[in-house]
């Protein structure tokens, strides 16, 4: 029995004539589509941030702030999606990452990059493999298995709490500080001097 691609090629190149009763072997995907045995289409879960980079990245500023040890000098060149190239400052070996109540050692490539409070570090595939990460898109769960311990994250709950609430708290704190200084009689003299 010829494969479907070979069969179609022979018909199109006129090497073979289509007979009245012909048997063609279809792929599993084609068979499932024809027989309507496709799995039911589910609602789009939306996007959630699980970086699929091949290395774990950390900004140089964060590395200095955390003071996690000496960097191993390297000449790693990273080609970005737009084909631009960034060179690493060094590699931080066995940087501790807390997952639930557990600490996992991760090797980070350190880059000079702009500060981004939303994504301070990027954990790559080696980290996900180390912690035995399982992603359940249907139920919105992310689970890590480290030895006998298992830690689960509910992605739908994680996306509900954005960093905007932290900004609002900061604004409330600023207002309370300003109000405290305005009620202070000495602060009025200071404001007049400005």
Coordinates of C-alpha atoms in Angstrom, one line a residue:
X1 CA 0.0 0.0 0.0
X2 CA 1.7 3.3 -1.0
X3 CA 1.9 6.2 1.3
X4 CA -0.4 9.2 0.7
X5 CA 2.4 11.6 -0.3
X6 CA 3.9 9.1 -2.8
X7 CA 0.5 8.2 -4.1
X8 CA -0.4 11.9 -4.7
X9 CA 3.0 12.6 -6.3
X10 CA 2.5 9.7 -8.7
X11 CA -0.9 11.0 -9.7
X12 CA 0.2 14.6 -10.2
X13 CA 3.3 13.6 -12.3
X14 CA 1.0 11.3 -14.4
X15 CA 3.1 8.2 -13.6
X16 CA 0.0 6.6 -12.2
X17 CA -3.7 6.8 -13.1
X18 CA -6.3 6.9 -10.4
X19 CA -8.2 3.6 -10.3
X20 CA -11.8 3.2 -9.4
X21 CA -11.0 1.3 -6.2
X22 CA -7.8 2.4 -4.6
X23 CA -6.5 2.1 -1.1
X24 CA -4.3 4.8 0.3
X25 CA -2.7 4.8 3.8
X26 CA -3.4 8.1 5.6
X27 CA -1.5 9.5 8.5
X28 CA -3.0 9.4 12.1
X29 CA -3.8 13.1 12.0
X30 CA -5.7 12.9 8.7
X31 CA -7.6 9.8 9.9
X32 CA -8.6 11.6 13.1
X33 CA -9.8 14.6 11.2
X34 CA -11.8 12.6 8.7
X35 CA -13.4 10.4 11.4
X36 CA -14.2 13.5 13.6
X37 CA -12.2 11.9 16.5
X38 CA -10.4 15.2 17.2
X39 CA -10.4 16.2 20.9
X40 CA -12.9 18.9 21.8
X41 CA -11.7 22.5 21.2
X42 CA -11.2 24.3 24.6
X43 CA -11.3 28.0 25.4
X44 CA -8.1 29.9 24.9
X45 CA -6.4 30.0 28.3
X46 CA -4.7 33.3 27.4
X47 CA -1.0 33.9 27.8
X48 CA 0.9 33.2 30.9
X49 CA 4.6 33.9 31.3
X50 CA 6.7 30.7 31.2
X51 CA 9.9 31.6 29.4
X52 CA 11.2 29.0 27.1
X53 CA 14.7 30.3 26.7
X54 CA 17.6 27.9 26.7
X55 CA 19.5 29.6 29.5
X56 CA 18.6 31.2 32.8
X57 CA 19.3 35.0 32.7
X58 CA 19.8 37.5 35.5
X59 CA 20.6 41.3 35.2
X60 CA 24.0 42.4 36.5
X61 CA 22.3 45.0 38.8
X62 CA 20.3 42.3 40.5
X63 CA 23.3 40.0 40.8
X64 CA 25.3 42.8 42.5
X65 CA 22.4 43.7 44.8
X66 CA 21.9 40.1 46.0
X67 CA 25.7 39.6 46.3
X68 CA 25.6 35.9 45.4
X69 CA 29.3 35.4 44.9
X70 CA 31.9 35.8 42.2
X71 CA 31.1 35.5 38.5
X72 CA 32.9 33.1 36.3
X73 CA 34.2 35.1 33.3
X74 CA 32.8 33.9 29.9
X75 CA 32.6 35.0 26.3
X76 CA 29.0 33.8 25.8
X77 CA 27.2 35.6 22.9
X78 CA 23.4 35.4 23.0
X79 CA 21.5 36.0 19.7
X80 CA 18.2 37.6 20.4
X81 CA 15.0 37.1 18.4
X82 CA 15.6 40.2 16.4
X83 CA 19.0 38.8 15.4
X84 CA 20.9 41.3 17.6
X85 CA 23.7 39.9 19.8
X86 CA 24.3 40.5 23.5
X87 CA 27.5 39.5 25.3
X88 CA 27.4 38.1 28.8
X89 CA 29.3 39.7 31.7
X90 CA 29.8 36.2 33.3
X91 CA 28.2 33.2 34.7
X92 CA 26.9 32.8 38.3
X93 CA 27.1 29.1 39.2
X94 CA 24.6 27.5 41.6
X95 CA 22.6 30.6 42.4
X96 CA 19.8 29.6 44.8
X97 CA 16.2 29.9 43.7
X98 CA 13.4 29.3 46.2
X99 CA 10.5 27.1 44.9
X100 CA 7.9 26.8 47.7
X101 CA 10.0 25.8 50.7
X102 CA 12.8 24.4 48.7
X103 CA 16.0 25.9 47.3
X104 CA 17.2 24.8 43.9
X105 CA 20.7 25.7 42.5
X106 CA 20.6 27.3 39.1
X107 CA 23.4 28.5 36.8
X108 CA 22.7 32.1 35.6
X109 CA 24.1 33.9 32.6
X110 CA 24.6 37.5 33.8
X111 CA 23.8 40.3 31.3
X112 CA 23.9 44.1 31.5
X113 CA 20.3 44.9 30.7
X114 CA 17.6 47.5 31.6
X115 CA 15.9 47.0 34.9
X116 CA 12.5 45.4 34.6
X117 CA 10.6 45.0 37.9
X118 CA 8.1 42.6 36.3
X119 CA 10.7 40.1 35.1
X120 CA 13.7 40.3 37.4
X121 CA 15.1 36.9 36.2
X122 CA 14.4 34.5 33.4
X123 CA 14.5 30.8 34.2
X124 CA 15.2 28.6 31.2
X125 CA 14.6 25.0 30.2
X126 CA 17.4 23.5 32.2
X127 CA 15.7 24.9 35.4
X128 CA 12.4 23.5 34.3
X129 CA 14.0 20.1 33.7
X130 CA 15.8 20.1 37.1
X131 CA 12.6 20.8 39.1
X132 CA 10.6 18.3 37.0
X133 CA 8.2 21.0 35.8
X134 CA 4.8 19.8 34.5
X135 CA 2.5 22.4 32.8
X136 CA -1.2 21.7 32.7
X137 CA -2.6 24.4 30.4
X138 CA -6.2 23.0 30.6
X139 CA -6.4 23.4 34.4
X140 CA -4.0 26.3 34.6
X141 CA -1.5 24.5 36.9
X142 CA 2.2 24.5 37.1
X143 CA 3.8 21.9 39.3
X144 CA 7.4 21.2 40.3
X145 CA 8.6 17.9 41.7
X146 CA 11.9 18.0 43.5
X147 CA 12.7 14.6 45.0
X148 CA 9.7 13.6 47.2
X149 CA 8.4 17.2 47.4
X150 CA 5.8 18.6 45.1
X151 CA 4.9 22.3 44.7
X152 CA 1.9 23.5 42.7
X153 CA 1.1 26.9 41.4
X154 CA -2.3 28.0 40.2
X155 CA -1.7 30.2 37.1
X156 CA -5.2 31.7 37.1
X157 CA -4.7 33.1 40.6
X158 CA -1.2 34.4 39.8
X159 CA -2.4 36.5 36.9
X160 CA -5.1 38.1 39.0
X161 CA -2.6 39.9 41.2
X162 CA -0.7 42.4 39.1
X163 CA 2.1 44.7 40.1
X164 CA -0.4 47.6 39.8
X165 CA -1.7 46.9 43.3
X166 CA 1.8 47.4 44.7
X167 CA 2.0 50.8 43.0
X168 CA -1.3 51.8 44.6
X169 CA 0.0 50.9 48.0
X170 CA 3.0 53.1 47.4
X171 CA 0.8 56.0 46.4
X172 CA -1.2 55.5 49.7
X173 CA 2.0 55.6 51.7
X174 CA 3.1 58.7 49.9
X175 CA -0.2 60.4 50.7
X176 CA 0.0 59.5 54.4
X177 CA 3.6 60.8 54.6
X178 CA 2.6 64.1 52.8
X179 CA -0.4 64.5 55.2
X180 CA 1.8 63.9 58.2
X181 CA 4.3 66.6 57.1
X182 CA 1.6 69.1 56.2
X183 CA 0.1 68.8 59.7
X184 CA 3.5 69.4 61.2
X185 CA 3.9 73.2 61.9
X186 CA 7.7 73.1 61.1
X187 CA 7.1 71.7 57.6
X188 CA 5.1 74.8 56.6
X189 CA 8.3 76.9 57.0
X190 CA 10.2 74.3 55.0
X191 CA 7.6 74.5 52.2
X192 CA 7.8 78.3 52.1
X193 CA 11.6 78.2 51.7
X194 CA 11.2 76.0 48.6

